[in-house]
Amino acid sequence: MTTIARFTDTIPSLVNGLNFAEKVDRSLGLIREAYEEFGDRLVVANSLGKDSVVVWDLAKRVSPDIRGFIVTTRHKPAETVQFMREQVARYPELRVFQNDAPIPDDLPTTDPDLCCKILKVQPTRRAIEEMNVACWVTGLRCTEGRTRTDFKEIEERDEGLVKLNPILVWRELEVWQYIGLNQVPVNPLYAKGYRSLGCAPCTRITTDDNERAGRWIGTSKCGGECGIHTCPLKSVKGAGTEAVFEEGEGI
Ligand code: SF4
């Protein structure tokens, strides 16, 4: 990395020390400098959740030409599918990736880690490969829960693939503040009480303090990760399970 590597403040000091407007400016600066460096090879990963729509809106303010991808699964709630259709119709530069490989119906409950690897991680790898991504941009935030405290704003977990987390230091309140002030459309499931969105079999409404407590509730994966932020994204061939299910993947 070149110029954007100067953002070296500690994450807790940024979470607590910056006000809302300063965080917006910082996020825009991160995306702008990364876009200047990577150009069309900078791509936004849009999960259709509240954090993603904020990052997508920020990216569009930097350049309307910035591309994005959505990874969807056969288990997404109807509301999310409808919201996805609306977003893709509005932004044709958003590509959709999905793995249609045959898997057991009960895999979300019998082996959610494997299910996520097949339905989420593998299409993410496909997106990064097919869109020739050098820098992917995510809506990850460090205050979301126990699994998200150790990330950085700029990372390179896979060699040759920079990951930019431009709203890492935002709080949940500030995400909603941005959405309200900028009238950003959101998934209608939030109006029903969800705070973190995923596939239907693995997402519940909770009143827990932990923002991601409703994810994979009742399993050892509760509040955890699907794997796109923790698994390698550049090595696909010969990767065991991923390679086995590669054949059925579609877009
Ligand atoms: S969130 Fe649930 S249904 Fe979706 S891919 Fe992961 S385990 Fe499967």
PDB file of C-alpha atoms and ligand atoms in Angstrom:
ATOM      1  CA  MET A   1       0.000   0.000   0.000  1.00  0.00           C
ATOM      2  CA  THR A   2       1.142   3.528  -0.593  1.00  0.00           C
ATOM      3  CA  THR A   3      -0.549   6.705   0.573  1.00  0.00           C
ATOM      4  CA  ILE A   4      -3.509   5.237   2.465  1.00  0.00           C
ATOM      5  CA  ALA A   5      -1.110   3.364   4.737  1.00  0.00           C
ATOM      6  CA  ARG A   6      -0.728   6.576   6.728  1.00  0.00           C
ATOM      7  CA  PHE A   7      -3.970   5.779   8.596  1.00  0.00           C
ATOM      8  CA  THR A   8      -2.214   4.220  11.573  1.00  0.00           C
ATOM      9  CA  ASP A   9      -4.198   5.435  14.622  1.00  0.00           C
ATOM     10  CA  THR A  10      -5.313   2.743  17.048  1.00  0.00           C
ATOM     11  CA  ILE A  11      -8.803   1.451  16.386  1.00  0.00           C
ATOM     12  CA  PRO A  12     -10.257   2.076  19.903  1.00  0.00           C
ATOM     13  CA  SER A  13      -8.989   5.672  19.827  1.00  0.00           C
ATOM     14  CA  LEU A  14     -10.783   6.194  16.523  1.00  0.00           C
ATOM     15  CA  VAL A  15     -14.031   4.573  17.700  1.00  0.00           C
ATOM     16  CA  ASN A  16     -14.151   6.782  20.782  1.00  0.00           C
ATOM     17  CA  GLY A  17     -12.275   9.865  19.587  1.00  0.00           C
ATOM     18  CA  LEU A  18     -13.928  10.745  16.291  1.00  0.00           C
ATOM     19  CA  ASN A  19     -17.362  12.260  15.985  1.00  0.00           C
ATOM     20  CA  PHE A  20     -19.886  11.198  13.340  1.00  0.00           C
ATOM     21  CA  ALA A  21     -18.847  13.765  10.723  1.00  0.00           C
ATOM     22  CA  GLU A  22     -15.164  12.971  11.218  1.00  0.00           C
ATOM     23  CA  LYS A  23     -15.864   9.270  10.726  1.00  0.00           C
ATOM     24  CA  VAL A  24     -17.736   9.974   7.488  1.00  0.00           C
ATOM     25  CA  ASP A  25     -14.820  12.076   6.239  1.00  0.00           C
ATOM     26  CA  ARG A  26     -12.321   9.409   7.224  1.00  0.00           C
ATOM     27  CA  SER A  27     -14.293   6.671   5.461  1.00  0.00           C
ATOM     28  CA  LEU A  28     -14.641   8.746   2.296  1.00  0.00           C
ATOM     29  CA  GLY A  29     -10.906   9.439   2.412  1.00  0.00           C
ATOM     30  CA  LEU A  30     -10.065   5.750   2.745  1.00  0.00           C
ATOM     31  CA  ILE A  31     -12.252   4.794  -0.202  1.00  0.00           C
ATOM     32  CA  ARG A  32     -11.075   7.741  -2.321  1.00  0.00           C
ATOM     33  CA  GLU A  33      -7.400   6.988  -1.815  1.00  0.00           C
ATOM     34  CA  ALA A  34      -7.882   3.284  -2.420  1.00  0.00           C
ATOM     35  CA  TYR A  35      -9.852   4.039  -5.588  1.00  0.00           C
ATOM     36  CA  GLU A  36      -7.077   6.327  -6.791  1.00  0.00           C
ATOM     37  CA  GLU A  37      -4.636   3.483  -6.237  1.00  0.00           C
ATOM     38  CA  PHE A  38      -6.650   0.515  -7.513  1.00  0.00           C
ATOM     39  CA  GLY A  39      -9.111   2.112  -9.934  1.00  0.00           C
ATOM     40  CA  ASP A  40     -11.563  -0.354 -11.453  1.00  0.00           C
ATOM     41  CA  ARG A  41      -9.965  -3.200  -9.519  1.00  0.00           C
ATOM     42  CA  LEU A  42     -11.483  -1.790  -6.309  1.00  0.00           C
ATOM     43  CA  VAL A  43     -14.828  -3.535  -5.769  1.00  0.00           C
ATOM     44  CA  VAL A  44     -17.381  -3.248  -2.932  1.00  0.00           C
ATOM     45  CA  ALA A  45     -18.784  -6.406  -1.332  1.00  0.00           C
ATOM     46  CA  ASN A  46     -22.453  -5.623  -0.687  1.00  0.00           C
ATOM     47  CA  SER A  47     -24.226  -8.006   1.712  1.00  0.00           C
ATOM     48  CA  LEU A  48     -27.427  -5.905   1.558  1.00  0.00           C
ATOM     49  CA  GLY A  49     -27.205  -5.271   5.306  1.00  0.00           C
ATOM     50  CA  LYS A  50     -27.209  -1.818   6.905  1.00  0.00           C
ATOM     51  CA  ASP A  51     -23.415  -1.570   7.006  1.00  0.00           C
ATOM     52  CA  SER A  52     -23.071  -2.565   3.370  1.00  0.00           C
ATOM     53  CA  VAL A  53     -25.598  -0.040   2.121  1.00  0.00           C
ATOM     54  CA  VAL A  54     -23.682   2.683   3.959  1.00  0.00           C
ATOM     55  CA  VAL A  55     -20.374   1.618   2.403  1.00  0.00           C
ATOM     56  CA  TRP A  56     -22.038   1.350  -0.996  1.00  0.00           C
ATOM     57  CA  ASP A  57     -23.461   4.876  -0.625  1.00  0.00           C
ATOM     58  CA  LEU A  58     -20.054   6.228   0.438  1.00  0.00           C
ATOM     59  CA  ALA A  59     -18.409   4.515  -2.546  1.00  0.00           C
ATOM     60  CA  LYS A  60     -20.952   6.012  -4.930  1.00  0.00           C
ATOM     61  CA  ARG A  61     -20.086   9.447  -3.529  1.00  0.00           C
ATOM     62  CA  VAL A  62     -16.431   8.786  -4.378  1.00  0.00           C
ATOM     63  CA  SER A  63     -17.272   7.592  -7.897  1.00  0.00           C
ATOM     64  CA  PRO A  64     -20.491   6.365  -9.513  1.00  0.00           C
ATOM     65  CA  ASP A  65     -18.316   3.994 -11.553  1.00  0.00           C
ATOM     66  CA  ILE A  66     -17.227   1.854  -8.594  1.00  0.00           C
ATOM     67  CA  ARG A  67     -18.414  -1.731  -9.047  1.00  0.00           C
ATOM     68  CA  GLY A  68     -19.772  -4.133  -6.466  1.00  0.00           C
ATOM     69  CA  PHE A  69     -20.844  -7.709  -5.915  1.00  0.00           C
ATOM     70  CA  ILE A  70     -23.539  -9.416  -3.886  1.00  0.00           C
ATOM     71  CA  VAL A  71     -23.211 -12.988  -2.647  1.00  0.00           C
ATOM     72  CA  THR A  72     -26.637 -14.477  -2.172  1.00  0.00           C
ATOM     73  CA  THR A  73     -27.816 -17.961  -1.210  1.00  0.00           C
ATOM     74  CA  ARG A  74     -30.887 -20.142  -1.706  1.00  0.00           C
ATOM     75  CA  HIS A  75     -31.687 -19.497   1.984  1.00  0.00           C
ATOM     76  CA  LYS A  76     -31.973 -15.709   1.902  1.00  0.00           C
ATOM     77  CA  PRO A  77     -35.287 -14.334   3.256  1.00  0.00           C
ATOM     78  CA  ALA A  78     -37.824 -13.153   0.669  1.00  0.00           C
ATOM     79  CA  GLU A  79     -37.417  -9.567   1.887  1.00  0.00           C
ATOM     80  CA  THR A  80     -33.681  -9.701   1.222  1.00  0.00           C
ATOM     81  CA  VAL A  81     -34.204 -11.175  -2.239  1.00  0.00           C
ATOM     82  CA  GLN A  82     -36.653  -8.413  -3.091  1.00  0.00           C
ATOM     83  CA  PHE A  83     -34.294  -5.744  -1.733  1.00  0.00           C
ATOM     84  CA  MET A  84     -31.480  -7.280  -3.785  1.00  0.00           C
ATOM     85  CA  ARG A  85     -33.591  -7.047  -6.954  1.00  0.00           C
ATOM     86  CA  GLU A  86     -34.283  -3.385  -6.253  1.00  0.00           C
ATOM     87  CA  GLN A  87     -30.614  -2.626  -5.636  1.00  0.00           C
ATOM     88  CA  VAL A  88     -29.431  -4.427  -8.776  1.00  0.00           C
ATOM     89  CA  ALA A  89     -32.089  -2.659 -10.856  1.00  0.00           C
ATOM     90  CA  ARG A  90     -30.894   0.683  -9.525  1.00  0.00           C
ATOM     91  CA  TYR A  91     -27.185  -0.179  -9.767  1.00  0.00           C
ATOM     92  CA  PRO A  92     -26.446  -2.459 -12.755  1.00  0.00           C
ATOM     93  CA  GLU A  93     -22.769  -2.362 -11.754  1.00  0.00           C
ATOM     94  CA  LEU A  94     -23.668  -4.712  -8.873  1.00  0.00           C
ATOM     95  CA  ARG A  95     -23.061  -8.344  -9.884  1.00  0.00           C
ATOM     96  CA  VAL A  96     -24.733 -11.242  -8.096  1.00  0.00           C
ATOM     97  CA  PHE A  97     -22.942 -14.500  -7.276  1.00  0.00           C
ATOM     98  CA  GLN A  98     -24.589 -17.656  -5.953  1.00  0.00           C
ATOM     99  CA  ASN A  99     -23.572 -21.280  -5.531  1.00  0.00           C
ATOM    100  CA  ASP A 100     -26.355 -23.617  -6.703  1.00  0.00           C
ATOM    101  CA  ALA A 101     -24.465 -26.839  -5.980  1.00  0.00           C
ATOM    102  CA  PRO A 102     -26.657 -29.631  -4.557  1.00  0.00           C
ATOM    103  CA  ILE A 103     -26.256 -29.870  -0.768  1.00  0.00           C
ATOM    104  CA  PRO A 104     -28.365 -31.480   1.968  1.00  0.00           C
ATOM    105  CA  ASP A 105     -31.399 -29.393   2.988  1.00  0.00           C
ATOM    106  CA  ASP A 106     -30.462 -29.618   6.650  1.00  0.00           C
ATOM    107  CA  LEU A 107     -26.840 -28.546   6.200  1.00  0.00           C
ATOM    108  CA  PRO A 108     -27.476 -25.116   7.812  1.00  0.00           C
ATOM    109  CA  THR A 109     -28.247 -26.914  11.082  1.00  0.00           C
ATOM    110  CA  THR A 110     -26.086 -30.026  10.823  1.00  0.00           C
ATOM    111  CA  ASP A 111     -22.909 -28.261   9.685  1.00  0.00           C
ATOM    112  CA  PRO A 112     -23.275 -24.472   9.379  1.00  0.00           C
ATOM    113  CA  ASP A 113     -19.540 -23.963   8.897  1.00  0.00           C
ATOM    114  CA  LEU A 114     -19.539 -26.218   5.857  1.00  0.00           C
ATOM    115  CA  CYS A 115     -22.759 -24.682   4.577  1.00  0.00           C
ATOM    116  CA  CYS A 116     -21.270 -21.184   4.790  1.00  0.00           C
ATOM    117  CA  LYS A 117     -18.094 -22.301   3.060  1.00  0.00           C
ATOM    118  CA  ILE A 118     -20.084 -23.688   0.167  1.00  0.00           C
ATOM    119  CA  LEU A 119     -22.779 -21.036  -0.142  1.00  0.00           C
ATOM    120  CA  LYS A 120     -20.897 -17.911   0.903  1.00  0.00           C
ATOM    121  CA  VAL A 121     -17.119 -18.284   0.831  1.00  0.00           C
ATOM    122  CA  GLN A 122     -16.909 -20.042  -2.493  1.00  0.00           C
ATOM    123  CA  PRO A 123     -19.025 -17.502  -4.421  1.00  0.00           C
ATOM    124  CA  THR A 124     -16.988 -14.724  -2.809  1.00  0.00           C
ATOM    125  CA  ARG A 125     -13.841 -16.327  -4.177  1.00  0.00           C
ATOM    126  CA  ARG A 126     -15.513 -16.573  -7.539  1.00  0.00           C
ATOM    127  CA  ALA A 127     -16.483 -12.894  -7.447  1.00  0.00           C
ATOM    128  CA  ILE A 128     -12.957 -11.806  -6.582  1.00  0.00           C
ATOM    129  CA  GLU A 129     -11.510 -13.922  -9.358  1.00  0.00           C
ATOM    130  CA  GLU A 130     -14.013 -13.060 -12.090  1.00  0.00           C
ATOM    131  CA  MET A 131     -14.093  -9.339 -11.307  1.00  0.00           C
ATOM    132  CA  ASN A 132     -10.284  -9.208 -11.176  1.00  0.00           C
ATOM    133  CA  VAL A 133     -10.389  -7.623  -7.728  1.00  0.00           C
ATOM    134  CA  ALA A 134      -7.211  -6.178  -6.203  1.00  0.00           C
ATOM    135  CA  CYS A 135      -8.971  -4.353  -3.334  1.00  0.00           C
ATOM    136  CA  TRP A 136     -12.319  -5.407  -1.904  1.00  0.00           C
ATOM    137  CA  VAL A 137     -14.266  -3.072   0.336  1.00  0.00           C
ATOM    138  CA  THR A 138     -16.432  -4.355   3.193  1.00  0.00           C
ATOM    139  CA  GLY A 139     -18.894  -3.039   5.785  1.00  0.00           C
ATOM    140  CA  LEU A 140     -17.190  -4.755   8.692  1.00  0.00           C
ATOM    141  CA  ARG A 141     -17.226  -2.857  12.028  1.00  0.00           C
ATOM    142  CA  CYS A 142     -15.126  -3.574  15.126  1.00  0.00           C
ATOM    143  CA  THR A 143     -18.016  -2.981  17.576  1.00  0.00           C
ATOM    144  CA  GLU A 144     -20.380  -5.562  16.053  1.00  0.00           C
ATOM    145  CA  GLY A 145     -19.410  -8.431  18.335  1.00  0.00           C
ATOM    146  CA  ARG A 146     -16.736 -10.684  19.757  1.00  0.00           C
ATOM    147  CA  THR A 147     -15.421 -11.890  16.405  1.00  0.00           C
ATOM    148  CA  ARG A 148     -14.845  -8.433  14.934  1.00  0.00           C
ATOM    149  CA  THR A 149     -12.511  -6.744  17.405  1.00  0.00           C
ATOM    150  CA  ASP A 150      -9.163  -7.525  15.755  1.00  0.00           C
ATOM    151  CA  PHE A 151      -9.541  -6.253  12.207  1.00  0.00           C
ATOM    152  CA  LYS A 152      -7.759  -3.277  10.671  1.00  0.00           C
ATOM    153  CA  GLU A 153      -9.016  -0.643   8.258  1.00  0.00           C
ATOM    154  CA  ILE A 154      -6.532  -1.832   5.628  1.00  0.00           C
ATOM    155  CA  GLU A 155      -5.515  -5.475   5.547  1.00  0.00           C
ATOM    156  CA  GLU A 156      -3.862  -7.929   3.200  1.00  0.00           C
ATOM    157  CA  ARG A 157      -4.894 -11.351   4.489  1.00  0.00           C
ATOM    158  CA  ASP A 158      -4.471 -12.855   1.041  1.00  0.00           C
ATOM    159  CA  GLU A 159      -1.327 -12.003  -0.888  1.00  0.00           C
ATOM    160  CA  GLY A 160      -2.198  -9.618  -3.683  1.00  0.00           C
ATOM    161  CA  LEU A 161      -5.679  -8.865  -2.336  1.00  0.00           C
ATOM    162  CA  VAL A 162      -6.105  -5.767  -0.186  1.00  0.00           C
ATOM    163  CA  LYS A 163      -9.167  -5.591   2.040  1.00  0.00           C
ATOM    164  CA  LEU A 164     -10.496  -2.172   2.969  1.00  0.00           C
ATOM    165  CA  ASN A 165     -12.847  -1.824   5.950  1.00  0.00           C
ATOM    166  CA  PRO A 166     -13.715   1.881   5.677  1.00  0.00           C
ATOM    167  CA  ILE A 167     -16.376   1.999   8.425  1.00  0.00           C
ATOM    168  CA  LEU A 168     -14.487  -0.245  10.845  1.00  0.00           C
ATOM    169  CA  VAL A 169     -14.584   2.411  13.583  1.00  0.00           C
ATOM    170  CA  TRP A 170     -18.272   3.304  13.239  1.00  0.00           C
ATOM    171  CA  ARG A 171     -20.759   2.386  15.960  1.00  0.00           C
ATOM    172  CA  GLU A 172     -24.164   0.882  15.161  1.00  0.00           C
ATOM    173  CA  LEU A 173     -25.798   4.207  16.052  1.00  0.00           C
ATOM    174  CA  GLU A 174     -23.634   6.049  13.535  1.00  0.00           C
ATOM    175  CA  VAL A 175     -24.622   3.614  10.796  1.00  0.00           C
ATOM    176  CA  TRP A 176     -28.290   4.419  11.411  1.00  0.00           C
ATOM    177  CA  GLN A 177     -27.403   8.112  11.722  1.00  0.00           C
ATOM    178  CA  TYR A 178     -25.876   8.023   8.230  1.00  0.00           C
ATOM    179  CA  ILE A 179     -28.819   6.067   6.809  1.00  0.00           C
ATOM    180  CA  GLY A 180     -31.323   8.503   8.282  1.00  0.00           C
ATOM    181  CA  LEU A 181     -29.482  11.664   7.303  1.00  0.00           C
ATOM    182  CA  ASN A 182     -28.832  10.465   3.758  1.00  0.00           C
ATOM    183  CA  GLN A 183     -32.122   8.607   3.250  1.00  0.00           C
ATOM    184  CA  VAL A 184     -30.353   5.415   2.217  1.00  0.00           C
ATOM    185  CA  PRO A 185     -32.824   2.575   1.454  1.00  0.00           C
ATOM    186  CA  VAL A 186     -32.481  -0.416   3.794  1.00  0.00           C
ATOM    187  CA  ASN A 187     -33.659  -4.004   3.912  1.00  0.00           C
ATOM    188  CA  PRO A 188     -37.235  -4.020   5.317  1.00  0.00           C
ATOM    189  CA  LEU A 189     -36.297  -6.764   7.795  1.00  0.00           C
ATOM    190  CA  TYR A 190     -34.813  -4.097  10.073  1.00  0.00           C
ATOM    191  CA  ALA A 191     -38.301  -2.720  10.632  1.00  0.00           C
ATOM    192  CA  LYS A 192     -39.262  -6.118  12.080  1.00  0.00           C
ATOM    193  CA  GLY A 193     -36.541  -5.934  14.743  1.00  0.00           C
ATOM    194  CA  TYR A 194     -33.531  -7.643  13.209  1.00  0.00           C
ATOM    195  CA  ARG A 195     -30.173  -6.005  13.922  1.00  0.00           C
ATOM    196  CA  SER A 196     -27.891  -8.243  11.847  1.00  0.00           C
ATOM    197  CA  LEU A 197     -29.078 -10.027   8.715  1.00  0.00           C
ATOM    198  CA  GLY A 198     -28.139 -13.400   7.262  1.00  0.00           C
ATOM    199  CA  CYS A 199     -29.823 -16.468   5.805  1.00  0.00           C
ATOM    200  CA  ALA A 200     -33.317 -17.304   7.094  1.00  0.00           C
ATOM    201  CA  PRO A 201     -32.447 -20.576   8.902  1.00  0.00           C
ATOM    202  CA  CYS A 202     -29.607 -18.903  10.803  1.00  0.00           C
ATOM    203  CA  THR A 203     -30.919 -15.469  11.754  1.00  0.00           C
ATOM    204  CA  ARG A 204     -33.232 -14.529  14.630  1.00  0.00           C
ATOM    205  CA  ILE A 205     -34.480 -11.364  16.287  1.00  0.00           C
ATOM    206  CA  THR A 206     -32.924 -10.950  19.729  1.00  0.00           C
ATOM    207  CA  THR A 207     -32.761  -8.279  22.412  1.00  0.00           C
ATOM    208  CA  ASP A 208     -29.204  -9.235  23.379  1.00  0.00           C
ATOM    209  CA  ASP A 209     -26.644  -6.428  23.703  1.00  0.00           C
ATOM    210  CA  ASN A 210     -24.443  -8.184  21.150  1.00  0.00           C
ATOM    211  CA  GLU A 211     -25.441  -6.910  17.725  1.00  0.00           C
ATOM    212  CA  ARG A 212     -24.737 -10.270  16.061  1.00  0.00           C
ATOM    213  CA  ALA A 213     -26.293 -12.435  18.796  1.00  0.00           C
ATOM    214  CA  GLY A 214     -29.141 -13.483  16.490  1.00  0.00           C
ATOM    215  CA  ARG A 215     -26.770 -15.061  13.988  1.00  0.00           C
ATOM    216  CA  TRP A 216     -26.501 -18.903  14.173  1.00  0.00           C
ATOM    217  CA  ILE A 217     -28.231 -18.725  17.552  1.00  0.00           C
ATOM    218  CA  GLY A 218     -28.280 -22.043  19.407  1.00  0.00           C
ATOM    219  CA  THR A 219     -25.118 -23.333  17.700  1.00  0.00           C
ATOM    220  CA  SER A 220     -21.416 -23.109  18.533  1.00  0.00           C
ATOM    221  CA  LYS A 221     -21.222 -20.589  15.704  1.00  0.00           C
ATOM    222  CA  CYS A 222     -23.571 -18.172  17.542  1.00  0.00           C
ATOM    223  CA  GLY A 223     -22.619 -14.550  16.897  1.00  0.00           C
ATOM    224  CA  GLY A 224     -19.801 -15.775  14.687  1.00  0.00           C
ATOM    225  CA  GLU A 225     -18.669 -15.488  11.098  1.00  0.00           C
ATOM    226  CA  CYS A 226     -19.657 -17.046   7.781  1.00  0.00           C
ATOM    227  CA  GLY A 227     -16.003 -17.234   6.782  1.00  0.00           C
ATOM    228  CA  ILE A 228     -15.549 -14.561   4.135  1.00  0.00           C
ATOM    229  CA  HIS A 229     -13.617 -12.456   6.651  1.00  0.00           C
ATOM    230  CA  THR A 230     -11.603 -15.360   8.046  1.00  0.00           C
ATOM    231  CA  CYS A 231     -10.977 -17.855   5.210  1.00  0.00           C
ATOM    232  CA  PRO A 232      -8.419 -17.437   2.397  1.00  0.00           C
ATOM    233  CA  LEU A 233     -10.110 -15.951  -0.662  1.00  0.00           C
ATOM    234  CA  LYS A 234      -7.472 -16.362  -3.316  1.00  0.00           C
ATOM    235  CA  SER A 235      -6.717 -20.128  -3.251  1.00  0.00           C
ATOM    236  CA  VAL A 236      -9.566 -22.208  -4.677  1.00  0.00           C
ATOM    237  CA  LYS A 237      -8.163 -25.125  -6.635  1.00  0.00           C
ATOM    238  CA  GLY A 238      -7.420 -28.205  -4.570  1.00  0.00           C
ATOM    239  CA  ALA A 239      -9.074 -26.725  -1.486  1.00  0.00           C
ATOM    240  CA  GLY A 240     -10.986 -29.870  -0.557  1.00  0.00           C
ATOM    241  CA  THR A 241     -14.676 -29.222   0.048  1.00  0.00           C
ATOM    242  CA  GLU A 242     -14.700 -25.983  -1.906  1.00  0.00           C
ATOM    243  CA  ALA A 243     -13.309 -27.705  -4.975  1.00  0.00           C
ATOM    244  CA  VAL A 244     -15.804 -30.572  -4.689  1.00  0.00           C
ATOM    245  CA  PHE A 245     -18.771 -28.210  -4.835  1.00  0.00           C
ATOM    246  CA  GLU A 246     -17.313 -25.846  -7.422  1.00  0.00           C
ATOM    247  CA  GLU A 247     -19.045 -27.514 -10.349  1.00  0.00           C
ATOM    248  CA  GLY A 248     -22.554 -26.425  -9.437  1.00  0.00           C
ATOM    249  CA  GLU A 249     -21.791 -22.765  -8.914  1.00  0.00           C
ATOM    250  CA  GLY A 250     -23.739 -20.245 -10.937  1.00  0.00           C
ATOM    251  CA  ILE A 251     -24.231 -16.532 -11.100  1.00  0.00           C
TER     252      ILE A 251
HETATM  253  S1  SF4 B   1     -25.895 -18.491   7.028  1.00  0.00           S
HETATM  254 FE1  SF4 B   1     -26.855 -20.512   7.367  1.00  0.00          FE
HETATM  255  S2  SF4 B   1     -27.961 -21.051   5.479  1.00  0.00           S
HETATM  256 FE2  SF4 B   1     -26.571 -19.306   5.024  1.00  0.00          FE
HETATM  257  S3  SF4 B   1     -24.770 -20.248   4.199  1.00  0.00           S
HETATM  258 FE3  SF4 B   1     -24.382 -20.005   6.401  1.00  0.00          FE
HETATM  259  S4  SF4 B   1     -25.128 -21.906   7.397  1.00  0.00           S
HETATM  260 FE4  SF4 B   1     -25.900 -21.879   5.276  1.00  0.00          FE
END
